[in-house]
XYZ file of C-alpha atoms in Angstrom:
642
model
C 22.893 13.446 36.038
C 23.306 15.762 38.983
C 21.067 18.443 39.131
C 21.740 22.163 38.417
C 25.415 20.329 36.026
C 24.067 21.372 32.064
C 22.051 18.928 30.297
C 23.639 20.175 26.778
C 23.521 23.462 24.658
C 22.307 24.264 21.275
C 24.046 26.342 19.543
C 21.606 29.173 17.355
C 24.820 30.713 15.004
C 24.168 28.554 11.597
C 21.225 27.041 12.687
C 17.693 25.361 10.517
C 14.642 24.837 12.555
C 12.205 22.905 10.889
C 8.838 21.273 12.119
C 6.075 18.269 11.475
C 2.635 19.130 9.616
C 1.522 16.661 10.711
C 1.963 17.372 14.485
C 1.589 20.296 15.803
C 3.664 20.779 18.709
C 6.538 19.153 17.751
C 10.227 21.152 16.256
C 14.267 20.377 15.224
C 16.943 22.711 15.700
C 19.550 21.537 13.039
C 22.898 22.721 13.620
C 26.582 21.475 13.584
C 25.090 17.915 11.300
C 23.079 17.010 14.316
C 18.959 17.542 15.024
C 18.065 17.653 18.232
C 13.706 17.312 18.759
C 12.090 19.360 21.368
C 8.405 19.649 22.110
C 5.877 22.134 23.114
C 2.696 21.558 24.953
C 0.357 22.917 21.925
C 0.575 24.331 18.933
C 0.447 28.462 19.921
C 4.072 27.714 22.270
C 5.330 26.443 19.164
C 4.471 28.587 16.927
C 6.360 31.805 20.227
C 9.122 29.478 20.610
C 9.704 29.221 16.609
C 9.775 33.046 15.420
C 11.474 33.730 18.955
C 14.338 31.215 17.503
C 14.408 32.371 13.792
C 15.271 35.644 15.177
C 17.384 34.922 17.623
C 19.116 33.280 14.085
C 18.661 35.485 11.445
C 20.291 38.261 14.713
C 23.452 35.768 14.854
C 23.506 35.858 11.785
C 24.270 39.575 11.132
C 24.753 40.553 14.350
C 29.020 40.158 14.520
C 31.351 41.627 13.044
C 36.283 41.495 13.347
C 38.245 44.057 13.946
C 39.356 43.743 10.438
C 36.639 44.102 9.641
C 35.257 47.543 11.605
C 39.039 48.484 9.746
C 37.561 47.693 6.636
C 34.272 49.634 7.095
C 36.444 53.455 7.404
C 38.386 52.916 4.335
C 35.737 52.015 2.510
C 31.799 51.596 1.725
C 31.095 47.522 0.532
C 28.636 47.827 -2.077
C 25.381 44.460 -2.937
C 27.859 44.161 -5.789
C 31.151 43.480 -4.036
C 28.723 40.882 -1.584
C 27.067 38.984 -4.511
C 30.950 39.023 -5.140
C 32.056 37.079 -2.765
C 28.708 34.551 -2.365
C 29.133 33.787 -5.701
C 33.104 33.346 -4.618
C 32.460 30.833 -1.485
C 29.854 29.429 -3.983
C 31.700 27.771 -6.769
C 34.863 26.913 -3.669
C 31.799 24.969 -2.651
C 32.034 23.561 -6.442
C 35.259 22.322 -6.425
C 35.393 21.162 -2.861
C 32.937 18.916 -3.791
C 33.979 17.740 -7.133
C 36.941 16.842 -4.549
C 35.460 14.835 -2.293
C 33.179 13.322 -5.556
C 36.607 12.396 -7.127
C 38.192 10.571 -4.026
C 35.516 8.463 -3.752
C 35.342 7.006 -6.921
C 39.465 6.038 -6.214
C 38.758 4.452 -3.680
C 37.228 1.158 -5.230
C 41.010 1.095 -6.182
C 42.627 1.359 -2.859
C 42.567 -2.094 -0.877
C 41.539 -1.801 2.929
C 43.941 -0.339 5.009
C 43.662 3.344 2.328
C 40.039 2.686 1.553
C 40.364 2.879 5.252
C 42.221 6.083 5.411
C 40.041 7.095 2.358
C 36.591 6.999 4.134
C 38.150 8.706 7.312
C 38.509 12.181 5.260
C 35.211 11.610 3.500
C 33.488 12.288 6.807
C 35.658 15.048 7.544
C 35.793 16.588 4.509
C 31.002 16.313 4.033
C 31.102 17.548 7.742
C 33.185 20.322 6.425
C 30.359 20.572 3.228
C 27.919 21.280 5.673
C 29.150 24.113 7.442
C 29.641 25.679 3.979
C 25.895 25.602 3.309
C 25.047 26.633 6.676
C 27.741 29.761 5.890
C 26.694 30.393 2.166
C 22.722 30.420 3.457
C 22.937 32.696 6.749
C 25.327 34.713 4.226
C 21.739 35.364 2.137
C 19.592 36.152 4.943
C 22.409 38.540 6.164
C 22.452 39.890 2.840
C 18.277 40.627 2.404
C 17.859 41.059 6.082
C 19.825 43.854 6.639
C 20.082 44.752 3.434
C 16.448 44.207 1.183
C 16.768 46.981 -1.824
C 19.755 47.314 -3.600
C 22.588 50.005 -2.257
C 25.415 49.347 -0.057
C 25.934 47.267 2.855
C 25.754 48.634 6.248
C 26.437 46.177 8.757
C 24.296 46.468 12.068
C 26.682 47.962 14.984
C 28.733 45.165 16.637
C 27.548 44.635 20.290
C 30.805 45.004 22.449
C 33.657 46.986 22.051
C 34.382 49.576 18.251
C 37.362 49.743 18.732
C 41.126 47.305 18.970
C 41.550 46.907 22.744
C 45.235 48.437 22.512
C 43.113 52.001 21.062
C 41.323 52.254 24.357
C 44.998 52.385 26.175
C 43.732 48.841 28.511
C 45.164 45.425 29.398
C 44.033 42.608 27.432
C 41.570 41.031 29.855
C 42.557 37.548 31.606
C 41.754 34.530 29.782
C 37.694 33.809 30.761
C 36.388 29.973 30.198
C 33.986 29.620 27.657
C 30.957 29.733 28.085
C 29.363 28.009 24.802
C 30.431 25.241 23.916
C 32.156 24.513 20.015
C 29.530 21.985 19.384
C 26.293 21.569 20.027
C 25.767 18.654 23.021
C 23.198 16.534 24.338
C 23.728 15.061 28.107
C 21.653 11.569 26.549
C 23.628 11.635 23.078
C 24.726 8.058 23.870
C 20.763 6.792 23.797
C 21.065 8.466 20.617
C 18.205 11.029 21.817
C 19.203 12.619 17.916
C 18.877 11.444 14.228
C 22.181 10.669 12.618
C 24.483 12.980 11.156
C 22.713 15.177 8.863
C 25.683 15.503 6.349
C 24.758 13.594 2.995
C 27.185 11.754 0.180
C 27.935 14.207 -2.324
C 26.581 14.684 -4.714
C 27.365 13.442 -8.699
C 27.131 16.036 -10.958
C 28.045 15.341 -14.729
C 30.172 17.832 -17.239
C 27.615 18.934 -19.367
C 26.783 18.641 -23.012
C 28.349 20.493 -26.248
C 26.405 18.243 -28.929
C 24.880 20.500 -31.111
C 21.814 19.746 -32.113
C 19.820 22.753 -33.834
C 21.100 25.712 -35.423
C 19.985 27.908 -32.133
C 20.050 25.062 -29.534
C 22.817 23.719 -28.272
C 23.059 21.447 -25.276
C 24.729 23.027 -21.967
C 26.625 26.024 -24.007
C 24.717 28.077 -22.727
C 25.772 26.755 -18.451
C 29.345 26.246 -19.676
C 30.581 29.252 -18.086
C 27.637 30.071 -15.577
C 27.248 29.913 -11.784
C 25.475 27.588 -10.041
C 22.789 29.839 -10.925
C 22.248 28.216 -13.882
C 23.392 24.502 -12.980
C 21.250 20.932 -13.105
C 21.509 17.900 -13.180
C 23.030 16.449 -15.858
C 21.647 13.986 -17.295
C 22.228 13.737 -20.654
C 25.447 11.925 -22.468
C 27.119 12.744 -25.584
C 25.518 9.384 -26.450
C 21.928 9.988 -25.587
C 21.951 12.988 -27.187
C 21.452 12.312 -30.575
C 18.072 9.676 -29.979
C 16.259 12.545 -29.389
C 16.957 13.777 -33.042
C 14.712 12.948 -36.306
C 15.648 12.417 -39.606
C 16.021 16.269 -40.941
C 18.357 16.306 -37.606
C 15.040 19.004 -35.764
C 14.785 17.880 -32.306
C 11.895 14.975 -31.116
C 9.817 17.070 -28.278
C 7.639 13.842 -28.271
C 11.226 11.627 -27.331
C 11.830 14.137 -24.799
C 8.942 13.722 -22.867
C 9.321 9.668 -23.514
C 12.123 9.499 -21.547
C 11.244 9.722 -18.067
C 14.246 9.340 -16.441
C 14.710 11.896 -12.896
C 17.998 12.697 -11.349
C 18.830 13.099 -8.305
C 19.202 16.274 -6.887
C 21.070 18.069 -4.365
C 20.758 21.240 -3.020
C 24.191 21.440 -1.614
C 25.557 21.623 -5.525
C 23.544 23.957 -5.751
C 24.065 26.961 -3.885
C 23.176 30.116 -3.672
C 20.232 29.124 -5.570
C 19.036 27.058 -3.029
C 19.675 30.157 -0.072
C 17.783 33.096 -1.896
C 14.683 30.622 -2.174
C 15.420 30.254 1.705
C 16.256 33.561 2.699
C 12.422 34.327 0.851
C 10.415 32.251 3.755
C 9.726 32.137 6.979
C 7.856 29.075 8.581
C 4.303 28.216 7.706
C 4.360 30.944 4.937
C 2.604 30.406 2.385
C 4.635 29.096 -0.917
C 1.972 29.607 -3.945
C 3.597 32.804 -5.371
C 7.560 31.833 -4.314
C 9.454 32.110 -6.961
C 10.762 28.025 -6.969
C 14.721 27.792 -9.103
C 14.159 25.818 -12.214
C 16.660 23.275 -12.015
C 14.350 21.102 -9.204
C 11.633 21.079 -11.760
C 10.085 17.984 -13.425
C 9.806 17.468 -17.077
C 5.835 16.964 -17.225
C 3.030 19.072 -16.365
C 0.743 19.330 -13.043
C -1.697 18.267 -14.861
C 0.067 15.355 -16.924
C 1.535 14.227 -13.123
C -2.414 13.156 -11.742
C -3.061 11.874 -15.831
C 0.149 9.588 -14.473
C -1.964 7.906 -11.677
C -4.056 6.192 -13.654
C -1.547 4.140 -15.083
C -3.415 0.683 -13.464
C -6.253 1.433 -16.447
C -7.730 -2.189 -15.763
C -7.510 -2.040 -12.280
C -10.110 0.596 -12.461
C -12.635 -0.692 -15.469
C -12.497 -3.393 -12.285
C -14.303 -1.948 -10.607
C -17.357 -1.528 -13.032
C -16.764 -5.749 -13.108
C -17.895 -6.628 -9.471
C -21.195 -8.095 -8.797
C -21.554 -6.896 -5.169
C -21.916 -3.680 -2.971
C -18.107 -5.319 -0.686
C -16.434 -6.064 -3.428
C -16.763 -3.357 -5.393
C -15.477 -1.243 -2.506
C -13.085 -3.053 -2.177
C -11.662 -2.701 -5.584
C -12.312 1.178 -5.175
C -9.766 1.265 -2.416
C -6.909 -1.347 -4.066
C -7.435 0.864 -7.270
C -6.597 3.618 -4.776
C -3.654 3.047 -2.832
C -2.024 1.628 -6.406
C -2.648 4.695 -7.595
C 0.443 7.543 -5.915
C 3.587 5.227 -6.835
C 2.729 4.883 -10.385
C 1.875 9.166 -10.046
C 5.426 9.397 -8.209
C 7.120 7.172 -9.957
C 10.180 7.293 -8.034
C 11.980 9.376 -4.835
C 12.674 12.199 -6.366
C 11.851 14.865 -4.791
C 11.429 17.019 -7.992
C 8.029 19.440 -8.905
C 5.604 19.663 -11.761
C 5.278 22.705 -13.819
C 2.562 24.413 -11.556
C -0.148 24.467 -15.017
C -0.918 28.372 -17.037
C -4.929 29.227 -16.903
C -6.661 27.033 -19.402
C -3.962 24.775 -20.070
C -4.739 21.247 -20.889
C -4.244 17.812 -21.100
C -5.687 14.889 -22.715
C -4.580 10.475 -23.619
C -5.414 7.680 -23.124
C -4.559 3.731 -22.268
C -5.093 0.533 -23.900
C -6.357 -1.817 -21.932
C -6.713 -5.221 -23.803
C -7.936 -6.551 -27.145
C -10.104 -5.040 -29.704
C -12.385 -6.635 -31.842
C -11.909 -4.946 -35.441
C -15.551 -3.566 -35.028
C -14.709 -2.247 -31.560
C -11.085 -0.519 -32.556
C -13.765 1.016 -36.108
C -15.737 2.932 -33.589
C -14.848 6.302 -32.383
C -16.974 8.166 -29.041
C -16.620 11.421 -30.963
C -18.844 13.274 -28.379
C -15.876 11.555 -25.629
C -13.440 13.669 -23.965
C -10.757 12.515 -26.519
C -12.580 11.714 -29.835
C -10.290 9.464 -31.619
C -11.162 7.605 -28.474
C -12.978 4.655 -29.018
C -15.245 2.796 -26.466
C -12.548 0.367 -25.058
C -10.241 2.761 -24.152
C -9.668 4.573 -20.853
C -9.422 8.110 -22.163
C -8.686 11.238 -19.344
C -8.515 15.079 -19.687
C -7.160 17.554 -17.437
C -8.266 22.031 -17.386
C -6.454 24.458 -15.164
C -9.792 26.042 -14.399
C -8.508 28.622 -12.311
C -4.531 30.387 -11.565
C -5.578 32.132 -8.311
C -5.532 29.812 -6.069
C -4.015 26.812 -8.314
C -6.987 24.847 -9.278
C -6.633 21.441 -11.781
C -9.731 19.384 -12.843
C -9.310 16.527 -14.208
C -11.867 13.664 -15.810
C -11.807 10.043 -17.317
C -13.717 7.036 -18.620
C -14.628 4.136 -19.531
C -17.777 4.221 -22.188
C -18.207 0.351 -22.217
C -17.042 -0.041 -18.259
C -19.839 3.067 -17.885
C -17.381 3.836 -15.148
C -15.288 7.511 -14.707
C -13.970 9.724 -11.982
C -13.996 13.792 -12.101
C -11.772 15.792 -9.652
C -10.430 18.760 -8.929
C -7.558 19.777 -6.460
C -6.246 23.270 -5.058
C -2.873 22.912 -4.233
C -2.072 24.624 -1.253
C 2.083 25.076 -0.060
C 3.458 25.574 2.835
C 7.464 26.123 4.083
C 8.092 24.132 7.692
C 11.569 24.483 7.960
C 13.399 22.010 6.987
C 10.762 20.805 4.360
C 8.014 21.730 2.117
C 4.236 20.664 2.919
C 1.766 20.492 0.096
C -2.212 20.212 1.043
C -3.857 18.805 -2.047
C -7.930 20.399 -0.984
C -10.583 18.582 -3.420
C -11.932 15.595 -4.246
C -12.892 13.465 -6.730
C -16.006 11.092 -8.167
C -16.385 7.367 -8.886
C -19.532 6.756 -10.700
C -20.564 3.502 -11.700
C -22.822 4.267 -13.754
C -24.923 0.640 -14.054
C -25.941 0.466 -11.043
C -25.734 4.678 -9.792
C -22.683 4.282 -7.138
C -20.906 7.147 -6.535
C -18.260 7.115 -4.123
C -16.487 9.848 -2.916
C -12.636 9.995 -1.863
C -10.355 12.798 -1.325
C -6.328 12.956 -1.538
C -3.376 12.921 0.791
C -0.640 15.913 1.646
C 2.415 15.609 -0.521
C 5.968 16.773 1.284
C 9.455 17.286 0.208
C 11.440 16.424 2.419
C 15.058 16.784 3.416
C 15.448 19.766 0.885
C 18.520 21.789 2.251
C 20.213 17.637 0.876
C 19.234 14.902 -1.081
C 15.007 16.327 -1.317
C 13.166 13.676 -0.940
C 9.145 12.599 -1.168
C 6.245 11.318 1.001
C 2.916 10.912 1.663
C 0.952 12.607 5.144
C -2.557 13.062 6.148
C -6.082 10.530 6.398
C -8.519 10.149 3.512
C -12.285 8.881 2.774
C -13.680 6.902 0.220
C -17.388 7.294 1.227
C -20.231 5.541 -1.339
C -23.169 7.330 0.251
C -25.660 5.090 -1.868
C -24.631 1.190 0.274
C -23.158 2.613 3.051
C -19.797 1.308 2.811
C -17.202 3.660 3.714
C -12.948 4.065 4.010
C -10.745 4.906 6.002
C -6.985 5.932 5.648
C -3.240 7.059 7.084
C -0.898 8.083 5.021
C 2.040 7.974 7.417
C 4.799 10.359 7.464
C 7.759 8.927 9.012
C 8.453 10.400 12.962
C 11.303 11.170 14.067
C 12.503 8.711 16.459
C 13.050 5.698 13.852
C 10.256 4.101 11.706
C 9.542 3.574 7.872
C 8.985 5.457 5.160
C 5.564 5.588 3.190
C 3.471 3.447 5.708
C -0.261 3.287 5.651
C -3.272 1.994 7.378
C -6.570 2.008 6.232
C -9.861 0.261 7.430
C -12.640 -0.569 5.829
C -16.293 -0.737 6.432
C -20.057 -1.726 6.275
C -23.065 -0.366 6.085
C -24.106 1.144 9.763
C -20.269 -0.325 11.117
C -18.460 0.376 14.119
C -15.751 -2.659 13.655
C -13.662 -2.350 9.990
C -14.118 -5.823 7.594
C -11.009 -5.603 6.546
C -7.505 -3.647 8.119
C -5.275 -3.347 5.933
C -1.785 -2.515 6.177
C 1.970 -1.541 4.404
C 3.363 1.001 2.233
C 1.832 2.548 -0.388
C 4.937 2.028 -2.711
C 5.531 -1.467 -1.962
C 3.674 -4.209 -0.532
C 0.450 -4.298 1.600
C -1.297 -6.760 3.092
C -5.344 -6.738 4.642
C -6.351 -8.850 7.935
C -9.996 -9.944 7.852
C -12.728 -9.787 10.847
C -12.263 -13.771 10.751
C -8.634 -13.819 11.346
C -7.698 -14.423 6.993
C -4.726 -12.262 6.401
C -3.282 -12.269 2.795
C -1.743 -9.788 -0.193
C -4.454 -6.669 -0.514
C -1.954 -5.204 -3.670
C 2.588 -5.536 -4.560
C 2.965 -2.476 -5.834
C 6.758 -4.327 -6.823
C 4.609 -6.974 -9.193
C 1.885 -4.858 -10.872
C 2.874 -3.841 -14.700
C 2.652 0.387 -15.882
C 0.684 0.601 -18.842
C 1.757 3.806 -20.707
C -0.310 6.566 -21.780
C -1.002 7.300 -25.356
C -0.552 10.756 -25.947
C -0.738 12.340 -29.483
C 2.242 13.939 -31.346
C 3.242 17.176 -30.205
C 2.889 19.069 -33.686
C -0.214 18.161 -34.054
C -1.760 18.850 -30.595
C -3.966 22.308 -29.952
C -1.398 25.292 -28.606
C -2.092 25.114 -25.034
C -1.721 21.836 -24.985
C 0.859 20.918 -22.079
C 3.691 19.020 -23.480
C 3.005 21.675 -26.683
C 3.617 24.818 -24.126
C 6.374 22.886 -21.584
C 7.844 21.971 -24.855
C 11.657 23.978 -24.337
C 11.175 23.540 -20.874
C 11.337 19.833 -21.337
C 14.344 20.248 -23.229
C 16.167 22.270 -21.954
C 16.289 20.347 -17.941
C 16.776 17.087 -20.479
C 19.483 18.063 -22.674
C 21.424 19.573 -18.914
C 20.579 23.780 -20.832
C 19.090 25.112 -17.820
C 19.790 28.307 -19.142
C 17.393 28.010 -22.276
C 15.241 26.399 -19.174
C 14.746 28.702 -17.237
C 14.280 31.787 -20.227
C 11.611 29.433 -21.907
C 9.461 29.320 -18.536
C 9.487 33.192 -18.131
C 9.152 33.424 -21.765
C 5.015 31.466 -20.731
C 4.331 33.394 -17.792
C 5.381 36.350 -18.514
C 2.646 35.662 -21.622
C 0.648 33.895 -19.614
C 0.633 37.822 -17.157
C 0.371 39.799 -20.051
C -2.969 38.659 -20.398
C -4.481 38.607 -17.807
C -3.852 42.250 -17.803
C -5.484 42.540 -20.926
C -8.272 40.907 -19.714
C -8.717 42.630 -16.477
C -8.183 46.477 -18.671
C -11.316 45.177 -21.377
C -13.352 43.356 -17.710
C -13.924 39.484 -19.137
C -13.703 37.205 -16.781
C -11.942 34.123 -17.553
C -14.189 30.886 -18.806
C -12.887 27.576 -18.829
C -13.648 26.096 -22.140
C -13.873 21.885 -20.443
C -14.820 21.947 -17.116
C -17.794 24.045 -15.165
C -18.971 24.880 -11.550
C -21.994 23.399 -9.852
C -22.870 24.677 -6.448
C -21.438 22.873 -4.381
C -18.388 24.319 -6.278
C -17.611 21.330 -7.190
C -15.994 21.458 -10.905
C -17.702 19.179 -12.965
C -16.672 17.373 -16.992
C -19.303 19.916 -19.238
C -19.932 16.475 -21.124
C -19.625 13.792 -18.808
C -20.272 10.439 -19.560
C -23.991 9.593 -17.488
C -24.947 12.365 -19.547
C -24.572 11.263 -22.742
C -26.149 8.134 -22.062
C -28.303 9.118 -20.658
C -29.325 11.726 -23.216
C -28.715 8.924 -25.682
C -31.430 6.222 -24.406
C -34.002 9.144 -24.259
C -32.928 9.227 -28.235
C -33.524 6.110 -29.236
C -37.102 5.821 -26.990
C -38.332 8.925 -28.689
């Protein structure tokens, strides 16, 4: 390419900026169904670029008016209600286009080869139009919130050009000027694939709401039938499946709703102004802790229950205590740790668990192996789950803080004499095209018979492609350390790079006491197959997630649960989401949050601090279970020795 010739052009009108939380110098601009990658010298320079680009995009979003709009301004004043009405109309047309594309794709299966090829061309053009409509609605919402953040008349900013038609000025039409800015963005090296594949995704799959009456005051999908996109959620219920959630007396079986763990994909494109309104509230790097998220992206379980699901392989956890050497126990800790995340994230569907309310608890247990009659009759009444025996893994969690949001949880196996205590503070951040969730805190595995404490940290989570079909990945460096034995492990959860690469990759190294070189290196995928390469050159499979059996947790029925237990608290929200009545779910969620605000206000007025029930804060600012197994065993031994 000759010196001085333009290498490319990226249009900022309608563009979306994105950053990678794992890389402090790169950023992306997504526009015209392409993603362009840029690299600054450092994080500070990237910050300046991102802020300037965001301001320019917003300015272009509302800074231009047509001549017809200028004439219209002289006749009437547009209100926010008029604007919202037009935005709803645009969203309705978006829904129609999505449905038409879906219908065409369904019919294409019956076409012959030549007709199918023509149909694919039409679908590709339609998807391109869909992408442009999506960005247009995003920009309209941003323009509204920027130009008129409060109720009242919508007053567009003056146009930078002429405010009157050319004829009114008495001048002559100017000669055609060669276009300086191209119609679409491009780069000089497009043939070398220096941008991602086209970002337009497959049209979402939408099902019609169900109208099966399931109770006197709860009708599936009925309240959403005439609602706009704010009340449109992924439909996974069908007329044939709804009756399975009914008890013999015709009432709704909430326990069965929770046992059905299947999640459906969500497409942000199909949610219209809900997502655009959300995007209009945030800027890159903003803390999302206080941003209200739409109900349809919620997963049907509390965050506390999600932490419990990480113990879906309890046999691997308790096996730590069975190892005879320090080295084997560290290897088993790492193996259990790496195999736990796929169970906590049951699918690639990027949905957000319920934010636990202050004081919320969740308790459950797992049956690991066959028990003798004697074991079955011996209950550990002073344990975290008093109706469980010594040969069951028990789990209990509590939301100990609301600002910041901190969850504490504890698990133990009485007979194996092993426990796990952890606390996690989640902090979310907006990254443009992604949402990052930083997990601050740690967990401690206590192997009581050897008095070994294994301290583990947690990776960060990322919700990618939030404007299309979101997906989950983990990223960051975690450590596992045992101070007594000197064994340690360093595990890197690798995020997918900009150029090529695979998802869900990990690398890990385990070191012996005072050793600088690892005795084993682990590579692979945390939701697939992981390989181990030992220091002597031997290679073998370290873990195969696909061949592991998930042991189902046992939760007592909702009707006998305490009022502050997760499933009982969130049962109406879960019912609404599972039966595709998002209005019901939203109302139930709002009622729960309002109740929490009222209780907080009452405590503040009375000067009463919040008191946790199951966990306490120690001298090192760690949340610890009030009656850990080690202390109870020591107390029992002291009592016997008297």
